[in-house]
Amino acid sequence: MSGAEAPDAVDSRRPLWVVPHEVPAIVPLPSRSTEPRWVGVYRWAAVGGDLLAAMLGVSIALLTRFGYHVGSSYLVVSSVLPLAWVAAVALSKGYDPRFYGAGPDEFRSLMRAGVGLTAAVAMTSYVTKAEIARGFVVLAIPVMVVAALLLRYALRKDLHRHRVRGRCMHRVLVVGRSGPAATLCEHLESRPTDGFRVVATCRPRGESGEVEALDEPDILAAADRHAVEVVAIATDPELAGQSLRRLSWALEQRGIELIVSPGIIEVAGPRISVRPVAGLSLLHLERPSVSGGPHLMKAVFDRVVALGIVVVLAPLLIGLALAVKLSSSGPVLFRQQRVGRAGAEFTMLKFRSMYVDAEARLSDLYALSDGNGVIFKMRNDPRMTPLGRWIRRFSLDELPQLFNVLRGDMSLVGPRPPLAEEVALYAADDSRRMLVKPGMTGLWQVSGRSDLSWDESVRLDLRYVDNWSMTLDLLILWKTVRAVFYGAGAY
């Protein structure tokens, strides 16, 4: 971007500098004048999946409730319900292309549609005095929603595979000054699965002294030249208010979507809301939830789930304890002091995966560390026992931390529990990690584990602290199962 030359500009006499991005010629991208073909394919696949989910839910409810003796009235209801389900999803914006493959809104729309359809069936039954068995409705719609969620998830993963290969992308023109524009480009391109491909950036020609403002005609000319589908505005005081309003009107006429970056990073959508005040749309950031009722619910959830896991995995825990004891000399459990919430130290438990003299040999191996400069990690650590190497690959050595969760020292999900010497190296911002309890798993666990750099690890932990929710915890727990199964980044 920075190495582009002046001949790439729209007009050398204008203040706007248009810098084409290097776009791999993997698949020809369509003109924005027509809806991209992949959008139509995805929409019809989603509609087909929802119809299939509805028919599955109806069939299971009929067979469970009535067996093979179904009245004619229920056959009519069963024929109408799948169409009503598709209509409910459409009204909940479940087929909006903006949400294809990115963010949770696509799944939320299915949940809203399920609630709305249940209410609609109940009201219709009451108004028409139709005798619709509650057991039929209570079974049909939940099965319908769950099946639709699973099918939509599979469809989304298929879309992600295409996007990683450079297909099914939205062409984006980024507008703004060099610094904010470069940051926005970096974030848009860091996750290809979100579907944004930056094809050009627009910025003022000079960025010191007298700087001419970005102009609406220049931006529109650049958008037309590169046939973009999205114009992304980086934070720029020169392009706001009435100028931004007129630009949105002009882009609307061309069928181009406009997105504006407020310059806020690592803040999840649920914490952001727009409040209209005196004719202005003000962005409001909710304070992160680090205490109170929601965290009390989290504590109860942690203990109940941890107790259930201990009961279910009791035979495995006993088997691993015996295996550790018999495979090498030393204690079954490895105990280590870690720093928890608010700086309180606690004893973290793990199955011993190394020989008993591991701590004494650590100083000789520091130069060979594969870690991130702060945390010592070694892919082929000679201190590790053969059994320890295996249980570490699948994170089985961390199962005793369930008892730390039961004692209240840790949570199921949270930042990585640090050592005291790591905390001593924390910058001022890093200490925010200790506003919540450390976790057995977290964003660091499902995003690369030991392969992460120190800065990446800190960034993920801070993102978790600032954007915590029970939904996020459940999502991380779901992803942890997959990360543990594949053993990626564990050593």
PDB file of N, CA and C in Angstrom, residues 391-485:
ATOM      1  N   ILE A 391      -0.129 -37.150  27.524  1.00  0.00           N
ATOM      2  CA  ILE A 391      -1.252 -36.493  28.212  1.00  0.00           C
ATOM      3  C   ILE A 391      -1.231 -34.984  27.993  1.00  0.00           C
ATOM      4  N   ARG A 392      -0.033 -34.409  27.753  1.00  0.00           N
ATOM      5  CA  ARG A 392       0.025 -32.978  27.451  1.00  0.00           C
ATOM      6  C   ARG A 392      -0.549 -32.662  26.082  1.00  0.00           C
ATOM      7  N   ARG A 393      -0.333 -33.557  25.141  1.00  0.00           N
ATOM      8  CA  ARG A 393      -0.831 -33.308  23.780  1.00  0.00           C
ATOM      9  C   ARG A 393      -2.341 -33.137  23.784  1.00  0.00           C
ATOM     10  N   PHE A 394      -3.020 -33.891  24.635  1.00  0.00           N
ATOM     11  CA  PHE A 394      -4.482 -33.809  24.690  1.00  0.00           C
ATOM     12  C   PHE A 394      -4.970 -33.091  25.950  1.00  0.00           C
ATOM     13  N   SER A 395      -4.055 -32.354  26.617  1.00  0.00           N
ATOM     14  CA  SER A 395      -4.392 -31.541  27.788  1.00  0.00           C
ATOM     15  C   SER A 395      -5.009 -32.337  28.934  1.00  0.00           C
ATOM     16  N   LEU A 396      -4.738 -33.646  28.979  1.00  0.00           N
ATOM     17  CA  LEU A 396      -5.271 -34.462  30.068  1.00  0.00           C
ATOM     18  C   LEU A 396      -4.576 -34.155  31.383  1.00  0.00           C
ATOM     19  N   ASP A 397      -3.356 -33.594  31.310  1.00  0.00           N
ATOM     20  CA  ASP A 397      -2.644 -33.256  32.544  1.00  0.00           C
ATOM     21  C   ASP A 397      -3.334 -32.147  33.317  1.00  0.00           C
ATOM     22  N   GLU A 398      -4.219 -31.388  32.661  1.00  0.00           N
ATOM     23  CA  GLU A 398      -4.877 -30.259  33.301  1.00  0.00           C
ATOM     24  C   GLU A 398      -6.205 -30.624  33.965  1.00  0.00           C
ATOM     25  N   LEU A 399      -6.632 -31.873  33.857  1.00  0.00           N
ATOM     26  CA  LEU A 399      -7.918 -32.267  34.445  1.00  0.00           C
ATOM     27  C   LEU A 399      -8.000 -32.047  35.951  1.00  0.00           C
ATOM     28  N   PRO A 400      -6.914 -32.225  36.734  1.00  0.00           N
ATOM     29  CA  PRO A 400      -7.034 -31.935  38.171  1.00  0.00           C
ATOM     30  C   PRO A 400      -7.395 -30.488  38.484  1.00  0.00           C
ATOM     31  N   GLN A 401      -7.254 -29.594  37.519  1.00  0.00           N
ATOM     32  CA  GLN A 401      -7.660 -28.201  37.761  1.00  0.00           C
ATOM     33  C   GLN A 401      -9.165 -28.082  37.974  1.00  0.00           C
ATOM     34  N   LEU A 402      -9.901 -29.135  37.664  1.00  0.00           N
ATOM     35  CA  LEU A 402     -11.331 -29.143  37.986  1.00  0.00           C
ATOM     36  C   LEU A 402     -11.539 -28.957  39.485  1.00  0.00           C
ATOM     37  N   PHE A 403     -10.607 -29.480  40.287  1.00  0.00           N
ATOM     38  CA  PHE A 403     -10.713 -29.307  41.734  1.00  0.00           C
ATOM     39  C   PHE A 403     -10.372 -27.864  42.133  1.00  0.00           C
ATOM     40  N   ASN A 404      -9.500 -27.201  41.372  1.00  0.00           N
ATOM     41  CA  ASN A 404      -9.286 -25.768  41.580  1.00  0.00           C
ATOM     42  C   ASN A 404     -10.552 -24.980  41.300  1.00  0.00           C
ATOM     43  N   VAL A 405     -11.306 -25.415  40.293  1.00  0.00           N
ATOM     44  CA  VAL A 405     -12.577 -24.752  39.982  1.00  0.00           C
ATOM     45  C   VAL A 405     -13.570 -24.977  41.113  1.00  0.00           C
ATOM     46  N   LEU A 406     -13.631 -26.204  41.636  1.00  0.00           N
ATOM     47  CA  LEU A 406     -14.549 -26.496  42.734  1.00  0.00           C
ATOM     48  C   LEU A 406     -14.196 -25.701  43.990  1.00  0.00           C
ATOM     49  N   ARG A 407     -12.897 -25.449  44.189  1.00  0.00           N
ATOM     50  CA  ARG A 407     -12.472 -24.677  45.357  1.00  0.00           C
ATOM     51  C   ARG A 407     -12.670 -23.179  45.156  1.00  0.00           C
ATOM     52  N   GLY A 408     -12.932 -22.748  43.931  1.00  0.00           N
ATOM     53  CA  GLY A 408     -13.144 -21.326  43.666  1.00  0.00           C
ATOM     54  C   GLY A 408     -11.902 -20.563  43.284  1.00  0.00           C
ATOM     55  N   ASP A 409     -10.762 -21.255  43.122  1.00  0.00           N
ATOM     56  CA  ASP A 409      -9.526 -20.574  42.722  1.00  0.00           C
ATOM     57  C   ASP A 409      -9.524 -20.237  41.237  1.00  0.00           C
ATOM     58  N   MET A 410     -10.166 -21.079  40.447  1.00  0.00           N
ATOM     59  CA  MET A 410     -10.163 -20.921  38.999  1.00  0.00           C
ATOM     60  C   MET A 410     -11.580 -21.015  38.457  1.00  0.00           C
ATOM     61  N   SER A 411     -11.695 -20.688  37.192  1.00  0.00           N
ATOM     62  CA  SER A 411     -12.953 -20.819  36.462  1.00  0.00           C
ATOM     63  C   SER A 411     -12.749 -21.810  35.322  1.00  0.00           C
ATOM     64  N   LEU A 412     -13.825 -22.290  34.748  1.00  0.00           N
ATOM     65  CA  LEU A 412     -13.691 -23.152  33.570  1.00  0.00           C
ATOM     66  C   LEU A 412     -13.091 -22.369  32.406  1.00  0.00           C
ATOM     67  N   VAL A 413     -13.502 -21.111  32.269  1.00  0.00           N
ATOM     68  CA  VAL A 413     -13.030 -20.258  31.169  1.00  0.00           C
ATOM     69  C   VAL A 413     -12.506 -18.959  31.759  1.00  0.00           C
ATOM     70  N   GLY A 414     -11.350 -18.536  31.275  1.00  0.00           N
ATOM     71  CA  GLY A 414     -10.779 -17.284  31.761  1.00  0.00           C
ATOM     72  C   GLY A 414      -9.380 -17.080  31.201  1.00  0.00           C
ATOM     73  N   PRO A 415      -8.683 -16.051  31.637  1.00  0.00           N
ATOM     74  CA  PRO A 415      -7.297 -15.839  31.205  1.00  0.00           C
ATOM     75  C   PRO A 415      -6.399 -16.976  31.683  1.00  0.00           C
ATOM     76  N   ARG A 416      -5.246 -17.131  31.051  1.00  0.00           N
ATOM     77  CA  ARG A 416      -4.302 -18.167  31.456  1.00  0.00           C
ATOM     78  C   ARG A 416      -3.754 -17.847  32.848  1.00  0.00           C
ATOM     79  N   PRO A 417      -3.699 -18.828  33.773  1.00  0.00           N
ATOM     80  CA  PRO A 417      -3.174 -18.557  35.122  1.00  0.00           C
ATOM     81  C   PRO A 417      -1.668 -18.300  35.090  1.00  0.00           C
ATOM     82  N   PRO A 418      -1.203 -17.093  35.434  1.00  0.00           N
ATOM     83  CA  PRO A 418       0.215 -16.758  35.293  1.00  0.00           C
ATOM     84  C   PRO A 418       1.031 -17.138  36.530  1.00  0.00           C
ATOM     85  N   LEU A 419       2.334 -17.250  36.322  1.00  0.00           N
ATOM     86  CA  LEU A 419       3.280 -17.398  37.410  1.00  0.00           C
ATOM     87  C   LEU A 419       3.584 -16.022  38.002  1.00  0.00           C
ATOM     88  N   ALA A 420       4.102 -16.005  39.239  1.00  0.00           N
ATOM     89  CA  ALA A 420       4.399 -14.722  39.890  1.00  0.00           C
ATOM     90  C   ALA A 420       5.468 -13.954  39.122  1.00  0.00           C
ATOM     91  N   GLU A 421       6.462 -14.683  38.560  1.00  0.00           N
ATOM     92  CA  GLU A 421       7.513 -13.991  37.812  1.00  0.00           C
ATOM     93  C   GLU A 421       6.990 -13.408  36.506  1.00  0.00           C
ATOM     94  N   GLU A 422       5.945 -13.989  35.935  1.00  0.00           N
ATOM     95  CA  GLU A 422       5.329 -13.407  34.742  1.00  0.00           C
ATOM     96  C   GLU A 422       4.592 -12.126  35.100  1.00  0.00           C
ATOM     97  N   VAL A 423       3.883 -12.143  36.239  1.00  0.00           N
ATOM     98  CA  VAL A 423       3.136 -10.960  36.679  1.00  0.00           C
ATOM     99  C   VAL A 423       4.086  -9.799  36.928  1.00  0.00           C
ATOM    100  N   ALA A 424       5.293 -10.093  37.400  1.00  0.00           N
ATOM    101  CA  ALA A 424       6.275  -9.040  37.658  1.00  0.00           C
ATOM    102  C   ALA A 424       6.687  -8.322  36.381  1.00  0.00           C
ATOM    103  N   LEU A 425       6.509  -8.980  35.213  1.00  0.00           N
ATOM    104  CA  LEU A 425       6.871  -8.386  33.929  1.00  0.00           C
ATOM    105  C   LEU A 425       5.696  -7.698  33.246  1.00  0.00           C
ATOM    106  N   TYR A 426       4.519  -7.718  33.879  1.00  0.00           N
ATOM    107  CA  TYR A 426       3.330  -7.136  33.257  1.00  0.00           C
ATOM    108  C   TYR A 426       3.481  -5.628  33.070  1.00  0.00           C
ATOM    109  N   ALA A 427       2.991  -5.151  31.944  1.00  0.00           N
ATOM    110  CA  ALA A 427       2.813  -3.717  31.744  1.00  0.00           C
ATOM    111  C   ALA A 427       1.531  -3.296  32.464  1.00  0.00           C
ATOM    112  N   ALA A 428       1.260  -2.001  32.496  1.00  0.00           N
ATOM    113  CA  ALA A 428       0.087  -1.503  33.224  1.00  0.00           C
ATOM    114  C   ALA A 428      -1.202  -2.112  32.684  1.00  0.00           C
ATOM    115  N   ASP A 429      -1.317  -2.200  31.355  1.00  0.00           N
ATOM    116  CA  ASP A 429      -2.543  -2.741  30.766  1.00  0.00           C
ATOM    117  C   ASP A 429      -2.695  -4.232  31.028  1.00  0.00           C
ATOM    118  N   ASP A 430      -1.577  -4.960  31.110  1.00  0.00           N
ATOM    119  CA  ASP A 430      -1.631  -6.411  31.256  1.00  0.00           C
ATOM    120  C   ASP A 430      -2.297  -6.840  32.555  1.00  0.00           C
ATOM    121  N   SER A 431      -2.210  -5.995  33.591  1.00  0.00           N
ATOM    122  CA  SER A 431      -2.749  -6.374  34.894  1.00  0.00           C
ATOM    123  C   SER A 431      -4.266  -6.507  34.882  1.00  0.00           C
ATOM    124  N   ARG A 432      -4.920  -6.007  33.819  1.00  0.00           N
ATOM    125  CA  ARG A 432      -6.387  -6.178  33.709  1.00  0.00           C
ATOM    126  C   ARG A 432      -6.760  -7.645  33.587  1.00  0.00           C
ATOM    127  N   ARG A 433      -5.821  -8.490  33.219  1.00  0.00           N
ATOM    128  CA  ARG A 433      -6.120  -9.921  33.121  1.00  0.00           C
ATOM    129  C   ARG A 433      -6.572 -10.491  34.458  1.00  0.00           C
ATOM    130  N   MET A 434      -6.136  -9.862  35.549  1.00  0.00           N
ATOM    131  CA  MET A 434      -6.424 -10.401  36.879  1.00  0.00           C
ATOM    132  C   MET A 434      -7.701  -9.837  37.493  1.00  0.00           C
ATOM    133  N   LEU A 435      -8.523  -9.167  36.670  1.00  0.00           N
ATOM    134  CA  LEU A 435      -9.821  -8.709  37.152  1.00  0.00           C
ATOM    135  C   LEU A 435     -10.804  -9.861  37.284  1.00  0.00           C
ATOM    136  N   VAL A 436     -10.534 -10.975  36.601  1.00  0.00           N
ATOM    137  CA  VAL A 436     -11.382 -12.156  36.686  1.00  0.00           C
ATOM    138  C   VAL A 436     -10.523 -13.361  37.060  1.00  0.00           C
ATOM    139  N   LYS A 437     -11.186 -14.453  37.424  1.00  0.00           N
ATOM    140  CA  LYS A 437     -10.454 -15.663  37.783  1.00  0.00           C
ATOM    141  C   LYS A 437      -9.775 -16.255  36.547  1.00  0.00           C
ATOM    142  N   PRO A 438      -8.595 -16.839  36.709  1.00  0.00           N
ATOM    143  CA  PRO A 438      -7.973 -17.552  35.589  1.00  0.00           C
ATOM    144  C   PRO A 438      -8.783 -18.789  35.243  1.00  0.00           C
ATOM    145  N   GLY A 439      -8.617 -19.278  34.016  1.00  0.00           N
ATOM    146  CA  GLY A 439      -9.445 -20.388  33.562  1.00  0.00           C
ATOM    147  C   GLY A 439      -8.654 -21.606  33.129  1.00  0.00           C
ATOM    148  N   MET A 440      -9.341 -22.747  33.136  1.00  0.00           N
ATOM    149  CA  MET A 440      -8.750 -23.964  32.590  1.00  0.00           C
ATOM    150  C   MET A 440      -8.556 -23.840  31.086  1.00  0.00           C
ATOM    151  N   THR A 441      -9.445 -23.085  30.463  1.00  0.00           N
ATOM    152  CA  THR A 441      -9.349 -22.810  29.035  1.00  0.00           C
ATOM    153  C   THR A 441      -9.727 -21.360  28.804  1.00  0.00           C
ATOM    154  N   GLY A 442      -9.494 -20.872  27.601  1.00  0.00           N
ATOM    155  CA  GLY A 442      -9.820 -19.490  27.288  1.00  0.00           C
ATOM    156  C   GLY A 442      -9.584 -19.221  25.819  1.00  0.00           C
ATOM    157  N   LEU A 443      -9.637 -17.951  25.455  1.00  0.00           N
ATOM    158  CA  LEU A 443      -9.389 -17.604  24.057  1.00  0.00           C
ATOM    159  C   LEU A 443      -7.992 -18.022  23.621  1.00  0.00           C
ATOM    160  N   TRP A 444      -7.023 -17.975  24.536  1.00  0.00           N
ATOM    161  CA  TRP A 444      -5.658 -18.408  24.221  1.00  0.00           C
ATOM    162  C   TRP A 444      -5.624 -19.896  23.889  1.00  0.00           C
ATOM    163  N   GLN A 445      -6.493 -20.684  24.542  1.00  0.00           N
ATOM    164  CA  GLN A 445      -6.502 -22.130  24.344  1.00  0.00           C
ATOM    165  C   GLN A 445      -7.053 -22.504  22.975  1.00  0.00           C
ATOM    166  N   VAL A 446      -8.036 -21.752  22.493  1.00  0.00           N
ATOM    167  CA  VAL A 446      -8.686 -22.099  21.226  1.00  0.00           C
ATOM    168  C   VAL A 446      -8.126 -21.296  20.062  1.00  0.00           C
ATOM    169  N   SER A 447      -7.052 -20.521  20.311  1.00  0.00           N
ATOM    170  CA  SER A 447      -6.497 -19.669  19.255  1.00  0.00           C
ATOM    171  C   SER A 447      -5.025 -19.926  18.978  1.00  0.00           C
ATOM    172  N   GLY A 448      -4.521 -21.074  19.413  1.00  0.00           N
ATOM    173  CA  GLY A 448      -3.134 -21.379  19.106  1.00  0.00           C
ATOM    174  C   GLY A 448      -2.327 -21.927  20.256  1.00  0.00           C
ATOM    175  N   ARG A 449      -2.798 -21.711  21.507  1.00  0.00           N
ATOM    176  CA  ARG A 449      -2.132 -22.245  22.693  1.00  0.00           C
ATOM    177  C   ARG A 449      -0.664 -21.847  22.743  1.00  0.00           C
ATOM    178  N   SER A 450       0.252 -22.809  22.784  1.00  0.00           N
ATOM    179  CA  SER A 450       1.671 -22.489  22.953  1.00  0.00           C
ATOM    180  C   SER A 450       2.283 -21.827  21.721  1.00  0.00           C
ATOM    181  N   ASP A 451       1.612 -21.848  20.573  1.00  0.00           N
ATOM    182  CA  ASP A 451       2.139 -21.227  19.364  1.00  0.00           C
ATOM    183  C   ASP A 451       1.967 -19.710  19.361  1.00  0.00           C
ATOM    184  N   LEU A 452       1.234 -19.166  20.338  1.00  0.00           N
ATOM    185  CA  LEU A 452       0.977 -17.733  20.366  1.00  0.00           C
ATOM    186  C   LEU A 452       2.179 -16.963  20.896  1.00  0.00           C
ATOM    187  N   SER A 453       2.374 -15.759  20.385  1.00  0.00           N
ATOM    188  CA  SER A 453       3.373 -14.872  20.951  1.00  0.00           C
ATOM    189  C   SER A 453       2.841 -14.306  22.265  1.00  0.00           C
ATOM    190  N   TRP A 454       3.741 -13.682  23.046  1.00  0.00           N
ATOM    191  CA  TRP A 454       3.307 -13.102  24.310  1.00  0.00           C
ATOM    192  C   TRP A 454       2.272 -12.000  24.079  1.00  0.00           C
ATOM    193  N   ASP A 455       2.511 -11.124  23.105  1.00  0.00           N
ATOM    194  CA  ASP A 455       1.569 -10.037  22.828  1.00  0.00           C
ATOM    195  C   ASP A 455       0.209 -10.577  22.405  1.00  0.00           C
ATOM    196  N   GLU A 456       0.204 -11.626  21.600  1.00  0.00           N
ATOM    197  CA  GLU A 456      -1.068 -12.219  21.171  1.00  0.00           C
ATOM    198  C   GLU A 456      -1.806 -12.830  22.348  1.00  0.00           C
ATOM    199  N   SER A 457      -1.071 -13.496  23.227  1.00  0.00           N
ATOM    200  CA  SER A 457      -1.679 -14.098  24.404  1.00  0.00           C
ATOM    201  C   SER A 457      -2.313 -13.037  25.300  1.00  0.00           C
ATOM    202  N   VAL A 458      -1.594 -11.949  25.526  1.00  0.00           N
ATOM    203  CA  VAL A 458      -2.118 -10.854  26.352  1.00  0.00           C
ATOM    204  C   VAL A 458      -3.336 -10.228  25.691  1.00  0.00           C
ATOM    205  N   ARG A 459      -3.255 -10.006  24.385  1.00  0.00           N
ATOM    206  CA  ARG A 459      -4.371  -9.380  23.672  1.00  0.00           C
ATOM    207  C   ARG A 459      -5.641 -10.225  23.787  1.00  0.00           C
ATOM    208  N   LEU A 460      -5.505 -11.530  23.664  1.00  0.00           N
ATOM    209  CA  LEU A 460      -6.668 -12.409  23.757  1.00  0.00           C
ATOM    210  C   LEU A 460      -7.247 -12.409  25.163  1.00  0.00           C
ATOM    211  N   ASP A 461      -6.375 -12.421  26.177  1.00  0.00           N
ATOM    212  CA  ASP A 461      -6.866 -12.396  27.553  1.00  0.00           C
ATOM    213  C   ASP A 461      -7.586 -11.097  27.866  1.00  0.00           C
ATOM    214  N   LEU A 462      -7.036  -9.968  27.397  1.00  0.00           N
ATOM    215  CA  LEU A 462      -7.691  -8.676  27.621  1.00  0.00           C
ATOM    216  C   LEU A 462      -9.019  -8.598  26.872  1.00  0.00           C
ATOM    217  N   ARG A 463      -9.061  -9.175  25.672  1.00  0.00           N
ATOM    218  CA  ARG A 463     -10.323  -9.196  24.926  1.00  0.00           C
ATOM    219  C   ARG A 463     -11.379  -9.972  25.708  1.00  0.00           C
ATOM    220  N   TYR A 464     -10.964 -11.077  26.312  1.00  0.00           N
ATOM    221  CA  TYR A 464     -11.920 -11.870  27.092  1.00  0.00           C
ATOM    222  C   TYR A 464     -12.439 -11.078  28.291  1.00  0.00           C
ATOM    223  N   VAL A 465     -11.524 -10.428  29.036  1.00  0.00           N
ATOM    224  CA  VAL A 465     -11.922  -9.677  30.225  1.00  0.00           C
ATOM    225  C   VAL A 465     -12.887  -8.558  29.853  1.00  0.00           C
ATOM    226  N   ASP A 466     -12.616  -7.857  28.759  1.00  0.00           N
ATOM    227  CA  ASP A 466     -13.435  -6.706  28.374  1.00  0.00           C
ATOM    228  C   ASP A 466     -14.780  -7.105  27.782  1.00  0.00           C
ATOM    229  N   ASN A 467     -14.883  -8.314  27.256  1.00  0.00           N
ATOM    230  CA  ASN A 467     -16.099  -8.696  26.522  1.00  0.00           C
ATOM    231  C   ASN A 467     -16.760  -9.955  27.073  1.00  0.00           C
ATOM    232  N   TRP A 468     -16.501 -10.256  28.356  1.00  0.00           N
ATOM    233  CA  TRP A 468     -17.018 -11.502  28.916  1.00  0.00           C
ATOM    234  C   TRP A 468     -18.541 -11.573  28.867  1.00  0.00           C
ATOM    235  N   SER A 469     -19.034 -12.771  28.583  1.00  0.00           N
ATOM    236  CA  SER A 469     -20.460 -13.088  28.679  1.00  0.00           C
ATOM    237  C   SER A 469     -20.574 -14.598  28.807  1.00  0.00           C
ATOM    238  N   MET A 470     -21.704 -15.077  29.289  1.00  0.00           N
ATOM    239  CA  MET A 470     -21.912 -16.517  29.398  1.00  0.00           C
ATOM    240  C   MET A 470     -21.932 -17.153  28.008  1.00  0.00           C
ATOM    241  N   THR A 471     -22.440 -16.421  27.031  1.00  0.00           N
ATOM    242  CA  THR A 471     -22.448 -16.943  25.661  1.00  0.00           C
ATOM    243  C   THR A 471     -21.022 -17.156  25.169  1.00  0.00           C
ATOM    244  N   LEU A 472     -20.133 -16.195  25.476  1.00  0.00           N
ATOM    245  CA  LEU A 472     -18.735 -16.338  25.085  1.00  0.00           C
ATOM    246  C   LEU A 472     -18.101 -17.542  25.775  1.00  0.00           C
ATOM    247  N   ASP A 473     -18.418 -17.748  27.055  1.00  0.00           N
ATOM    248  CA  ASP A 473     -17.885 -18.907  27.771  1.00  0.00           C
ATOM    249  C   ASP A 473     -18.316 -20.211  27.110  1.00  0.00           C
ATOM    250  N   LEU A 474     -19.592 -20.304  26.764  1.00  0.00           N
ATOM    251  CA  LEU A 474     -20.101 -21.532  26.133  1.00  0.00           C
ATOM    252  C   LEU A 474     -19.439 -21.760  24.779  1.00  0.00           C
ATOM    253  N   LEU A 475     -19.220 -20.683  24.031  1.00  0.00           N
ATOM    254  CA  LEU A 475     -18.571 -20.798  22.726  1.00  0.00           C
ATOM    255  C   LEU A 475     -17.130 -21.286  22.888  1.00  0.00           C
ATOM    256  N   ILE A 476     -16.417 -20.755  23.876  1.00  0.00           N
ATOM    257  CA  ILE A 476     -15.032 -21.171  24.103  1.00  0.00           C
ATOM    258  C   ILE A 476     -14.974 -22.628  24.544  1.00  0.00           C
ATOM    259  N   LEU A 477     -15.894 -23.041  25.409  1.00  0.00           N
ATOM    260  CA  LEU A 477     -15.918 -24.444  25.839  1.00  0.00           C
ATOM    261  C   LEU A 477     -16.153 -25.368  24.653  1.00  0.00           C
ATOM    262  N   TRP A 478     -17.035 -24.959  23.743  1.00  0.00           N
ATOM    263  CA  TRP A 478     -17.306 -25.763  22.551  1.00  0.00           C
ATOM    264  C   TRP A 478     -16.051 -25.876  21.685  1.00  0.00           C
ATOM    265  N   LYS A 479     -15.358 -24.743  21.490  1.00  0.00           N
ATOM    266  CA  LYS A 479     -14.163 -24.755  20.655  1.00  0.00           C
ATOM    267  C   LYS A 479     -12.998 -25.481  21.331  1.00  0.00           C
ATOM    268  N   THR A 480     -12.988 -25.495  22.673  1.00  0.00           N
ATOM    269  CA  THR A 480     -11.914 -26.177  23.397  1.00  0.00           C
ATOM    270  C   THR A 480     -11.920 -27.667  23.106  1.00  0.00           C
ATOM    271  N   VAL A 481     -13.103 -28.242  23.010  1.00  0.00           N
ATOM    272  CA  VAL A 481     -13.205 -29.676  22.729  1.00  0.00           C
ATOM    273  C   VAL A 481     -12.507 -30.000  21.417  1.00  0.00           C
ATOM    274  N   ARG A 482     -12.707 -29.160  20.412  1.00  0.00           N
ATOM    275  CA  ARG A 482     -12.073 -29.382  19.107  1.00  0.00           C
ATOM    276  C   ARG A 482     -10.570 -29.154  19.180  1.00  0.00           C
ATOM    277  N   ALA A 483     -10.147 -28.097  19.908  1.00  0.00           N
ATOM    278  CA  ALA A 483      -8.719 -27.799  20.022  1.00  0.00           C
ATOM    279  C   ALA A 483      -7.980 -28.917  20.739  1.00  0.00           C
ATOM    280  N   VAL A 484      -8.600 -29.466  21.786  1.00  0.00           N
ATOM    281  CA  VAL A 484      -7.975 -30.564  22.539  1.00  0.00           C
ATOM    282  C   VAL A 484      -7.912 -31.830  21.688  1.00  0.00           C
ATOM    283  N   PHE A 485      -8.969 -32.076  20.917  1.00  0.00           N
ATOM    284  CA  PHE A 485      -9.013 -33.288  20.091  1.00  0.00           C
ATOM    285  C   PHE A 485      -7.880 -33.296  19.072  1.00  0.00           C
TER     286      PHE A 485
END
